[in-house]
C-alpha atoms as an extended CHARMM CRD file, in Angstrom:
* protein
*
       217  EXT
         1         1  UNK       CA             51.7480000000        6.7690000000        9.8590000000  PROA      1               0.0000000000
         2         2  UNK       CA             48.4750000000        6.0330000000        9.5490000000  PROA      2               0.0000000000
         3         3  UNK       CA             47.7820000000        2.2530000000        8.9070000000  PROA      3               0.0000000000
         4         4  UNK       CA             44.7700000000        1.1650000000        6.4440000000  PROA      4               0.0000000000
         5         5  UNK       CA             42.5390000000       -1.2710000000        7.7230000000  PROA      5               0.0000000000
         6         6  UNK       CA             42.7390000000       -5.0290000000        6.0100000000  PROA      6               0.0000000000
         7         7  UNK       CA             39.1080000000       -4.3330000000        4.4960000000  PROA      7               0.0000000000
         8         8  UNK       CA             38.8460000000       -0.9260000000        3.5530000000  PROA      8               0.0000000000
         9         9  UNK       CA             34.7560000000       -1.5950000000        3.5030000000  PROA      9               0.0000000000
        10        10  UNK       CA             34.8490000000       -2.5690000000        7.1540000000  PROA      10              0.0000000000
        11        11  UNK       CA             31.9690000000       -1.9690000000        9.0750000000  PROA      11              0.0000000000
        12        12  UNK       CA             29.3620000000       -1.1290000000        5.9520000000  PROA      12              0.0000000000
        13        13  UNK       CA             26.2240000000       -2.1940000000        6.7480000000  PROA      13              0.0000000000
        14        14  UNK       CA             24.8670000000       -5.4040000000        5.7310000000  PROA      14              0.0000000000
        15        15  UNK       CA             22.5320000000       -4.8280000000        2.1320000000  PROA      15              0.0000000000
        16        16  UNK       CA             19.6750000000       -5.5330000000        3.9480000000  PROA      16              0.0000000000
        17        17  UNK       CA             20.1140000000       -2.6530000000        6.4010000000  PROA      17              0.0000000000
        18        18  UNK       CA             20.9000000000       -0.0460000000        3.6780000000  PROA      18              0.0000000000
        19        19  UNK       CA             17.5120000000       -0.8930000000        1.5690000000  PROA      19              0.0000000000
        20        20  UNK       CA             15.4590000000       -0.5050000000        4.8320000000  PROA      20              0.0000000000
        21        21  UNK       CA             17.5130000000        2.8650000000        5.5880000000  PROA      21              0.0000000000
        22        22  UNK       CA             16.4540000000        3.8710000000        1.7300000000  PROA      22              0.0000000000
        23        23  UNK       CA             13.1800000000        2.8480000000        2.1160000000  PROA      23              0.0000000000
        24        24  UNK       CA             12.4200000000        4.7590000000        5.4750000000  PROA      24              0.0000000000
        25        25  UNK       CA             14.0580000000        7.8160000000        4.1490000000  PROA      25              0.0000000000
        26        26  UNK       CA             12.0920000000        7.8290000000        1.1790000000  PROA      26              0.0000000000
        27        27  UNK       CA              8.9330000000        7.5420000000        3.2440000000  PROA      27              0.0000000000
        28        28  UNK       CA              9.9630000000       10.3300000000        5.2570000000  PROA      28              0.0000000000
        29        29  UNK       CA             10.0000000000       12.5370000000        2.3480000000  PROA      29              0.0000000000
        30        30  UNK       CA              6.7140000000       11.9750000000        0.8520000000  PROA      30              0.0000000000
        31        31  UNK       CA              4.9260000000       12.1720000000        4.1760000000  PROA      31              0.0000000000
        32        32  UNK       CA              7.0210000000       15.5740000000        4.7020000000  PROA      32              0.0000000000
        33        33  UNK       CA              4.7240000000       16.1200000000        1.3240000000  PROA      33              0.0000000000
        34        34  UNK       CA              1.4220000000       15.0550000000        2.5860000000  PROA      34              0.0000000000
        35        35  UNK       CA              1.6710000000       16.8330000000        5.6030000000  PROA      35              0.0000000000
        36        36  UNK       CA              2.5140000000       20.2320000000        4.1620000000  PROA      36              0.0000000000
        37        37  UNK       CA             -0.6770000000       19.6920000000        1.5010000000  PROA      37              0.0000000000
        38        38  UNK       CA             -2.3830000000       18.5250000000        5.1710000000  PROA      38              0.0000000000
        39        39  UNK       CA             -1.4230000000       22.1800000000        6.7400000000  PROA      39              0.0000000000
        40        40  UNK       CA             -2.4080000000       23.7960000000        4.1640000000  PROA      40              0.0000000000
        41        41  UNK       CA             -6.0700000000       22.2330000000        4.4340000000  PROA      41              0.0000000000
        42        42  UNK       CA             -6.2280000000       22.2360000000        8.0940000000  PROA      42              0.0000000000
        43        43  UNK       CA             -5.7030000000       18.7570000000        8.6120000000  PROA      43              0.0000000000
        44        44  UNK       CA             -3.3670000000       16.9160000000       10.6570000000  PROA      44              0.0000000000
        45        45  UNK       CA             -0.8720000000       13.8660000000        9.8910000000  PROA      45              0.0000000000
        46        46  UNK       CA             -3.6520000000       10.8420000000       10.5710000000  PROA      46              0.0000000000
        47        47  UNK       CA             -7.0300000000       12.6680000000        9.1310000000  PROA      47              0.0000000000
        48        48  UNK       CA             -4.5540000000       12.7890000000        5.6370000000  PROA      48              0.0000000000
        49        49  UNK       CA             -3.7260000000        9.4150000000        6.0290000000  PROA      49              0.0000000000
        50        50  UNK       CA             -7.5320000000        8.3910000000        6.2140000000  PROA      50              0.0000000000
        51        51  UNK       CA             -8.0630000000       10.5080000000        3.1580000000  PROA      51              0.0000000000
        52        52  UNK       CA             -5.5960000000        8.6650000000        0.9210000000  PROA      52              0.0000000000
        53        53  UNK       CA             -6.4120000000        5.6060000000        2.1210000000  PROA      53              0.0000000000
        54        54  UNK       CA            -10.9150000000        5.6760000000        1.8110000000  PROA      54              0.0000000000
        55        55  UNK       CA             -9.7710000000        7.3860000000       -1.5820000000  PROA      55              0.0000000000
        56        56  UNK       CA            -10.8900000000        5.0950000000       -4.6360000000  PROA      56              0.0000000000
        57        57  UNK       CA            -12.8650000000        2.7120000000       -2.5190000000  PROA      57              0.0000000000
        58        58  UNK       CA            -15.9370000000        2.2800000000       -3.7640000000  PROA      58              0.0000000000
        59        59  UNK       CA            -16.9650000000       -0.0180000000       -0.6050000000  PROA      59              0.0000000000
        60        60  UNK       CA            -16.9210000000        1.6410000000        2.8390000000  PROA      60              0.0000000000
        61        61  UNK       CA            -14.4380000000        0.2460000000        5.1840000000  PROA      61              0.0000000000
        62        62  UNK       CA            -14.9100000000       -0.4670000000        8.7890000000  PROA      62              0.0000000000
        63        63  UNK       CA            -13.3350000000        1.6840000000       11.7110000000  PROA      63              0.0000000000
        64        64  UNK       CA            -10.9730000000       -1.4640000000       12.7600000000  PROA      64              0.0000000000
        65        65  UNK       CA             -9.6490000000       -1.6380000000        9.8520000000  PROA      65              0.0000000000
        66        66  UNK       CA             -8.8770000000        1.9900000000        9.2950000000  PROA      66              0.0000000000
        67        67  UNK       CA             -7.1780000000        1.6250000000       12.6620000000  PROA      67              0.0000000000
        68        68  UNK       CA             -4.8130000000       -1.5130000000       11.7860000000  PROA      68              0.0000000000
        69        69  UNK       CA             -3.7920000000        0.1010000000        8.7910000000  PROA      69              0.0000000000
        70        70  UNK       CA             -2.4790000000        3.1660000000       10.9260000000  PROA      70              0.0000000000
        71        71  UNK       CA             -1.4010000000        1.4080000000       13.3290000000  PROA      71              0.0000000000
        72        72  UNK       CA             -3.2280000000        3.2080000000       15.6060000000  PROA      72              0.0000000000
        73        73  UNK       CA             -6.1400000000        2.2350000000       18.5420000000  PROA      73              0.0000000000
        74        74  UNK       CA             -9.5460000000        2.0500000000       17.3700000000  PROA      74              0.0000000000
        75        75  UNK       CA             -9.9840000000        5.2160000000       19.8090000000  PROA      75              0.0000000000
        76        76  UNK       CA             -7.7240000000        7.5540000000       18.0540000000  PROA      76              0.0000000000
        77        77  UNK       CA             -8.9850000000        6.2370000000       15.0900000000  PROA      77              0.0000000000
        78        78  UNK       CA            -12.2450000000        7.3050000000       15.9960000000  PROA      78              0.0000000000
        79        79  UNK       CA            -11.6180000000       10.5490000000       17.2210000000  PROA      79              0.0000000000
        80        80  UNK       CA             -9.8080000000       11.4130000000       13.4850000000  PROA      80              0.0000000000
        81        81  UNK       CA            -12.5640000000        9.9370000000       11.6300000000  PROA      81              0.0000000000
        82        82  UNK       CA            -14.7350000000       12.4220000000       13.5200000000  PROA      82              0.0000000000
        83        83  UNK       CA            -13.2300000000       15.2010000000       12.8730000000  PROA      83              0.0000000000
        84        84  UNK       CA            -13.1530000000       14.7770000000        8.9830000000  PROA      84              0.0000000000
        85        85  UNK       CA            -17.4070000000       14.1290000000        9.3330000000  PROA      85              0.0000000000
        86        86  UNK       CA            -17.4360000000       17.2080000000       11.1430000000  PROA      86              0.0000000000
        87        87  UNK       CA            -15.6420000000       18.5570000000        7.9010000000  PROA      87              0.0000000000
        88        88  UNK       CA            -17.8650000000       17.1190000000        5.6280000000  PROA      88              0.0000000000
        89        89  UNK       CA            -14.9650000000       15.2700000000        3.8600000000  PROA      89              0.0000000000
        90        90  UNK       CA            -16.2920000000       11.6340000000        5.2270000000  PROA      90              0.0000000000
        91        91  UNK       CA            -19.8920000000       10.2540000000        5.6100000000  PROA      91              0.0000000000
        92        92  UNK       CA            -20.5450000000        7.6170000000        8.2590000000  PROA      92              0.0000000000
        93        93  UNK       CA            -23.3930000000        4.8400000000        7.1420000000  PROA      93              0.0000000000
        94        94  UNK       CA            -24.7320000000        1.2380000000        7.2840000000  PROA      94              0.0000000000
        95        95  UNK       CA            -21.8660000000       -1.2520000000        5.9440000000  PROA      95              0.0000000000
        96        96  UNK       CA            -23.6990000000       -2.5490000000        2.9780000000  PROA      96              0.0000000000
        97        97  UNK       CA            -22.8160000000       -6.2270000000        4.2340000000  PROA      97              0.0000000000
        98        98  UNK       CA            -23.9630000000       -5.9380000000        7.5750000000  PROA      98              0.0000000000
        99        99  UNK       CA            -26.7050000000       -3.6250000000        8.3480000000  PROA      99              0.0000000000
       100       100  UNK       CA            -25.5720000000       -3.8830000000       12.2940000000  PROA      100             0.0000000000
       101       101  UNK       CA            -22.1290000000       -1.9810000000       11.5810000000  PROA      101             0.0000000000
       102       102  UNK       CA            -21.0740000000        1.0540000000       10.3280000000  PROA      102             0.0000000000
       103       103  UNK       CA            -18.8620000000        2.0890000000        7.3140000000  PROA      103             0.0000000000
       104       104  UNK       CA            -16.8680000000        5.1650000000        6.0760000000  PROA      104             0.0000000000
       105       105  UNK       CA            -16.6420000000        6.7610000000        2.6370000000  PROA      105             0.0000000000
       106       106  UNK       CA            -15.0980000000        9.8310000000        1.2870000000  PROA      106             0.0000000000
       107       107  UNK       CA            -17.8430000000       12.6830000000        0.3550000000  PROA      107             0.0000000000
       108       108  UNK       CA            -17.3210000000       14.4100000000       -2.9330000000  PROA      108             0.0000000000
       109       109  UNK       CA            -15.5390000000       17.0080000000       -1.3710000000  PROA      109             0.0000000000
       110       110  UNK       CA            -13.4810000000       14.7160000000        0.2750000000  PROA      110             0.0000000000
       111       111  UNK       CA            -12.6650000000       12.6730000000       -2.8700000000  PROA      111             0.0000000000
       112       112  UNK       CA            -11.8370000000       16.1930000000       -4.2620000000  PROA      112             0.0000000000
       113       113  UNK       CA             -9.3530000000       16.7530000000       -1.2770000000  PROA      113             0.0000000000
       114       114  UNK       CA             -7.4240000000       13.6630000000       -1.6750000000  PROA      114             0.0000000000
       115       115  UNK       CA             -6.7920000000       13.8530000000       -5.5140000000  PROA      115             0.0000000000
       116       116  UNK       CA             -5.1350000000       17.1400000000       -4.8560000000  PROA      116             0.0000000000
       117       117  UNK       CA             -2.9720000000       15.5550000000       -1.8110000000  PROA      117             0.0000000000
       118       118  UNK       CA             -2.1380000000       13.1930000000       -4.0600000000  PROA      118             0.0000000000
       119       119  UNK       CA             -0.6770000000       15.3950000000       -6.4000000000  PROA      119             0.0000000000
       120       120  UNK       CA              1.6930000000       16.6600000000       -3.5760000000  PROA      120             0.0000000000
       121       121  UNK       CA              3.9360000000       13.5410000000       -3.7210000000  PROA      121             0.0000000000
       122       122  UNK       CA              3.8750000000       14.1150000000       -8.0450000000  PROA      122             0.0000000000
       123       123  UNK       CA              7.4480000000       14.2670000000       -7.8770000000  PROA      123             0.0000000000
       124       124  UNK       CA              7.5870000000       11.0110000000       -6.3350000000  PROA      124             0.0000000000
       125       125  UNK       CA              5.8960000000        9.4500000000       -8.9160000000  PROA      125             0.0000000000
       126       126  UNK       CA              7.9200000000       11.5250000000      -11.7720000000  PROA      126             0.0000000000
       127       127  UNK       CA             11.4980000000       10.2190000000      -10.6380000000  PROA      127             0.0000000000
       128       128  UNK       CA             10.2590000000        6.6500000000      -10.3600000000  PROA      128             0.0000000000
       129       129  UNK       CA              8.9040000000        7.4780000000      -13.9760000000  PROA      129             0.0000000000
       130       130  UNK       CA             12.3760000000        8.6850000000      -14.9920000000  PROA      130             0.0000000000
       131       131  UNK       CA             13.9380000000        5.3040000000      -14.6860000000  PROA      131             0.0000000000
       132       132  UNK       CA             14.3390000000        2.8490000000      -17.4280000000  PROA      132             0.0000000000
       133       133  UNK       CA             11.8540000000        0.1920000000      -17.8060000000  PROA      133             0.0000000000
       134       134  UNK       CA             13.5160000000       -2.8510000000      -16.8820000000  PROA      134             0.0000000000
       135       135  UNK       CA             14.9110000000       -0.6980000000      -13.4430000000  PROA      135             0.0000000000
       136       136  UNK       CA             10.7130000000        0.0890000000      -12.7360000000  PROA      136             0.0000000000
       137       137  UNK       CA             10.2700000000       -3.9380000000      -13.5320000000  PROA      137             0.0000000000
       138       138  UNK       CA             12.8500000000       -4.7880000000      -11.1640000000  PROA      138             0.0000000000
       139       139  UNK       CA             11.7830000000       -2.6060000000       -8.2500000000  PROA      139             0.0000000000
       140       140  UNK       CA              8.4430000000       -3.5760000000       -8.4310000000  PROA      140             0.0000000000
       141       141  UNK       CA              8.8970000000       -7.4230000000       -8.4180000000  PROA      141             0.0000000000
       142       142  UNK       CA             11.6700000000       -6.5650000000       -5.4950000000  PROA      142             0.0000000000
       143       143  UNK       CA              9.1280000000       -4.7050000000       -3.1730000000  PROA      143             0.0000000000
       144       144  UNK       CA              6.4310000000       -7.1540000000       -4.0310000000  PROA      144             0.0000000000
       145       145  UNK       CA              9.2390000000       -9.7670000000       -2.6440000000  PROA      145             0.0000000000
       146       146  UNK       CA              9.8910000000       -7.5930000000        0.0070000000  PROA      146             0.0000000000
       147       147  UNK       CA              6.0130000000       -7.7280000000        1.2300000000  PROA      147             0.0000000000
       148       148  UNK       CA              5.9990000000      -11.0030000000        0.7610000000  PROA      148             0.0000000000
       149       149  UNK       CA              8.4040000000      -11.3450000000        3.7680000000  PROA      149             0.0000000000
       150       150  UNK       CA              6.8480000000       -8.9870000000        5.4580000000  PROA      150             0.0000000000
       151       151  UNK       CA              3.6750000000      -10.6690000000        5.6840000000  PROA      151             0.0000000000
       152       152  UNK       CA              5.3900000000      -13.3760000000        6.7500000000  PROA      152             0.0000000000
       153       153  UNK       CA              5.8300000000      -11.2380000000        9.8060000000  PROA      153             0.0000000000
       154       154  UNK       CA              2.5760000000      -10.5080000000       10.3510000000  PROA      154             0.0000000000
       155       155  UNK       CA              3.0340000000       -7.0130000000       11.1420000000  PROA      155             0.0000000000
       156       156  UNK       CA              2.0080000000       -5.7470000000        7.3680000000  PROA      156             0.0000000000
       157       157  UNK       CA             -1.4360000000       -4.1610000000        7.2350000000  PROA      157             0.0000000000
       158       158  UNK       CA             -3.8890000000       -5.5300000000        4.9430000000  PROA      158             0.0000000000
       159       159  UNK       CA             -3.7990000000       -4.7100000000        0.9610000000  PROA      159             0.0000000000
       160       160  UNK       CA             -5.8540000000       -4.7710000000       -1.8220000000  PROA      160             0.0000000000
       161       161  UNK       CA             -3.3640000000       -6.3090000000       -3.8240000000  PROA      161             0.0000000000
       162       162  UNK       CA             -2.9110000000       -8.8420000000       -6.2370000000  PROA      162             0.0000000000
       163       163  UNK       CA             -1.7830000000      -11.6950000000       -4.2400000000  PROA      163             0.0000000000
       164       164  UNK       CA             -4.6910000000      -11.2140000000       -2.1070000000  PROA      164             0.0000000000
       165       165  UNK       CA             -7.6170000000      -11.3820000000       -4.2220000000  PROA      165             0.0000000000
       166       166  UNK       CA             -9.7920000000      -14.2080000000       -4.9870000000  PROA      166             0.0000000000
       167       167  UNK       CA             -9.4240000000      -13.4380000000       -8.6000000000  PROA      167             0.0000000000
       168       168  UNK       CA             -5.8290000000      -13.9790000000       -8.6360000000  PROA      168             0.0000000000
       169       169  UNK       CA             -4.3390000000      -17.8150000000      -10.1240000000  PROA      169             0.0000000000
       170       170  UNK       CA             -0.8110000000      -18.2750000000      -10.0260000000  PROA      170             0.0000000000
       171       171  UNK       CA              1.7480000000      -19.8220000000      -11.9900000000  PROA      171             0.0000000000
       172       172  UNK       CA             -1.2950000000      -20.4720000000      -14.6730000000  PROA      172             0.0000000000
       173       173  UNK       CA              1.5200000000      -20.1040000000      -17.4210000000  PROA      173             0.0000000000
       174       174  UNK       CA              4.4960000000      -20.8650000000      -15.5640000000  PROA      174             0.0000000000
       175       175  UNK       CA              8.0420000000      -19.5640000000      -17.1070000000  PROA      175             0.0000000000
       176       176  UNK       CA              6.1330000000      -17.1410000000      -19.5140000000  PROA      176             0.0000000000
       177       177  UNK       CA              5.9920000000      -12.9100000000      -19.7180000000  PROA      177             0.0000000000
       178       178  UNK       CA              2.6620000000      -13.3040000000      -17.5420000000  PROA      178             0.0000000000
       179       179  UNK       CA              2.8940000000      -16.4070000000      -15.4870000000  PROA      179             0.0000000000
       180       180  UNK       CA             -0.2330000000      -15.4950000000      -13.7360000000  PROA      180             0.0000000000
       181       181  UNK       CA             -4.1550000000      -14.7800000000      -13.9070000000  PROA      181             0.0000000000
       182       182  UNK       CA             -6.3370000000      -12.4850000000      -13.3570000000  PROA      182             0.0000000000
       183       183  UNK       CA             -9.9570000000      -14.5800000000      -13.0220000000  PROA      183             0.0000000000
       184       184  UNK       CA            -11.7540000000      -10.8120000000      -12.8580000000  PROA      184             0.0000000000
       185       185  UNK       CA            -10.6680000000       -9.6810000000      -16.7090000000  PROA      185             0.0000000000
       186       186  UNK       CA             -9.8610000000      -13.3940000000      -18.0930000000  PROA      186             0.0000000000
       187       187  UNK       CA             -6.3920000000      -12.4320000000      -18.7680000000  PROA      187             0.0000000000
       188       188  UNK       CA             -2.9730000000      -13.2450000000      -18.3350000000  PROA      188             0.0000000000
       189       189  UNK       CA             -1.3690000000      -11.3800000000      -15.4550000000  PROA      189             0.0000000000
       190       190  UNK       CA              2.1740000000      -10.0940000000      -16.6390000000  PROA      190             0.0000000000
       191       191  UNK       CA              4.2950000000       -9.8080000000      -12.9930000000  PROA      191             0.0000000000
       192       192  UNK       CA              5.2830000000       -6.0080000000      -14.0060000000  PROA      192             0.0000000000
       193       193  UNK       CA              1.0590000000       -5.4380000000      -14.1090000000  PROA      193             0.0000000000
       194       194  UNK       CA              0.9020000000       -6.4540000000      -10.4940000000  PROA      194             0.0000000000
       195       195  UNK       CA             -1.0390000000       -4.1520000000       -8.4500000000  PROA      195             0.0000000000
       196       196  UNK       CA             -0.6730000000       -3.3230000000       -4.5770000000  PROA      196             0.0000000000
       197       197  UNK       CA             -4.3150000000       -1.4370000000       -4.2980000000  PROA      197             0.0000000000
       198       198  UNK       CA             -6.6080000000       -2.3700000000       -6.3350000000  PROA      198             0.0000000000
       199       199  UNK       CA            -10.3920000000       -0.9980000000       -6.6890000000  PROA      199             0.0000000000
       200       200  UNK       CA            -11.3260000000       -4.1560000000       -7.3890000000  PROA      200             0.0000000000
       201       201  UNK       CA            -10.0760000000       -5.9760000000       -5.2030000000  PROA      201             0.0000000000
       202       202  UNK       CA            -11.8400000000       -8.8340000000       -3.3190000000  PROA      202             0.0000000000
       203       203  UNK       CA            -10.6400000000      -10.5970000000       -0.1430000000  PROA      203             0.0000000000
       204       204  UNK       CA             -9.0940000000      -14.1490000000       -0.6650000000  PROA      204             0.0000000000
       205       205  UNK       CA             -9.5120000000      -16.8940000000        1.2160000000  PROA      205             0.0000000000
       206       206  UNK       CA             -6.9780000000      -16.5770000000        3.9710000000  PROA      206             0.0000000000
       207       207  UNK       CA             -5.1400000000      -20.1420000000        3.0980000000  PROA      207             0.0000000000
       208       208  UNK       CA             -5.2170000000      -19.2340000000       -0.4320000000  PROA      208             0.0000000000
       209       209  UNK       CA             -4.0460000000      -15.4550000000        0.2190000000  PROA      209             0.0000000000
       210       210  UNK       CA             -1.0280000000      -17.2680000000        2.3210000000  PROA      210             0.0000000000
       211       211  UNK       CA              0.0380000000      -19.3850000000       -0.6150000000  PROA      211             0.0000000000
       212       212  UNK       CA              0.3990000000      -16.7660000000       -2.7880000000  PROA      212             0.0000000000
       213       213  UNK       CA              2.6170000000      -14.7530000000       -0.2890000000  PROA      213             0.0000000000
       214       214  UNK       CA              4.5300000000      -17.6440000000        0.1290000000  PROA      214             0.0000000000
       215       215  UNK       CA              5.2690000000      -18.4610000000       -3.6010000000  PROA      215             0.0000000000
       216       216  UNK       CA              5.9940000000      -15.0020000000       -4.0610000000  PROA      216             0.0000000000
       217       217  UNK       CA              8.3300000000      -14.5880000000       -1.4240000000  PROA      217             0.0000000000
């Protein structure tokens, strides 16, 4: 006779564990999506990447920090960002703040490229849309919490998010709908209006950027 364990739930993994399994799986599917819209245009894994990530910048970024956000050297960074000049999907110019570097932007056509990789993680976007409002609330705040940890960490690549901009002022209106504010529009920042990339997004002061991780977390 077979004899049931004391705990029938012996040996599930610990909650943490299971959301970092969820979030990795759900990863893996929409880069599976990216890099079949990459195939199809003759691009690999990394030169997709770089698409979605110069797409709505309207500042160029530097090579380094294309290569921390891919976790990559600045070398193989390099050799990708190459390749899409070569295609004519990214131009290579004078960083407008520094005349001695060098900065990348997406081309027209390569603007045109990304929008329609974009579209090949839709569905994506169309489940999350599915869920009920407060559910979409509650995720958000949890992943921005989640972040927050993570930068913690200091493993997270940089974001143009909220909670590091210089135009972000927390806890203006503490205990209210929109506790925080946004110094850019004048308004009050409702937490479910958060943003983690931003176009207009502009570098905090590291201590400050730290506090607002912190309170966050």
């Amino acid at each position: 006779m077979d004899i049931k364990p004391e705990n029938p739930w012996q040996g599930t993994p610990d909650i943490s564990a299971r959301i970092v399994v969820a979030i990795a799986r759900i990863a893996s599917v929409l880069r599976a999506g990216v890099w079949e819209a990459a195939t199809a245009e003759n691009l690999n894994p990394a030169q997709a990447e770089i698409l979605q990530l110069l797409r709505d910048r309207t500042q160029g970024v530097r090579l380094s920090w294309l290569a921390a956000q891919l976790s990559v050297s600045a070398a193989s960074a390099s050799d990708s960002v190459t390749a899409l000049v070569a295609k004519g999907l990214v131009r290579k110019a004078r960083a407008e703040d520094d005349g001695r570097a060098s900065a990348l932007w997406l081309t027209d056509e390569g603007k045109a490229l990304a929008a329609r990789m974009a579209q090949a993680v839709g569905f994506a976007d169309d489940a999350a849309a599915r869920l009920p409002g407060e559910d979409q609330a509650a995720l958000l705040v949890g992943l921005f919490k989640l972040i927050a940890q993570l930068q913690k960490s200091e493993r997270f690549p940089a974001l143009r998010a909220c909670l590091s901009c210089r135009y972000f002022e927390p806890n203006v209106f503490p205990g209210s709908a929109a506790p925080h504010h946004c110094a850019l529009v004048k308004a009050p920042l409702p937490i479910t209006f958060l943003r983690i990339d931003c176009a207009e997004h502009v570098p905090a002061d590291p201590v400050a950027e730290r506090r607002n991780w912190d309170a966050f977390a």
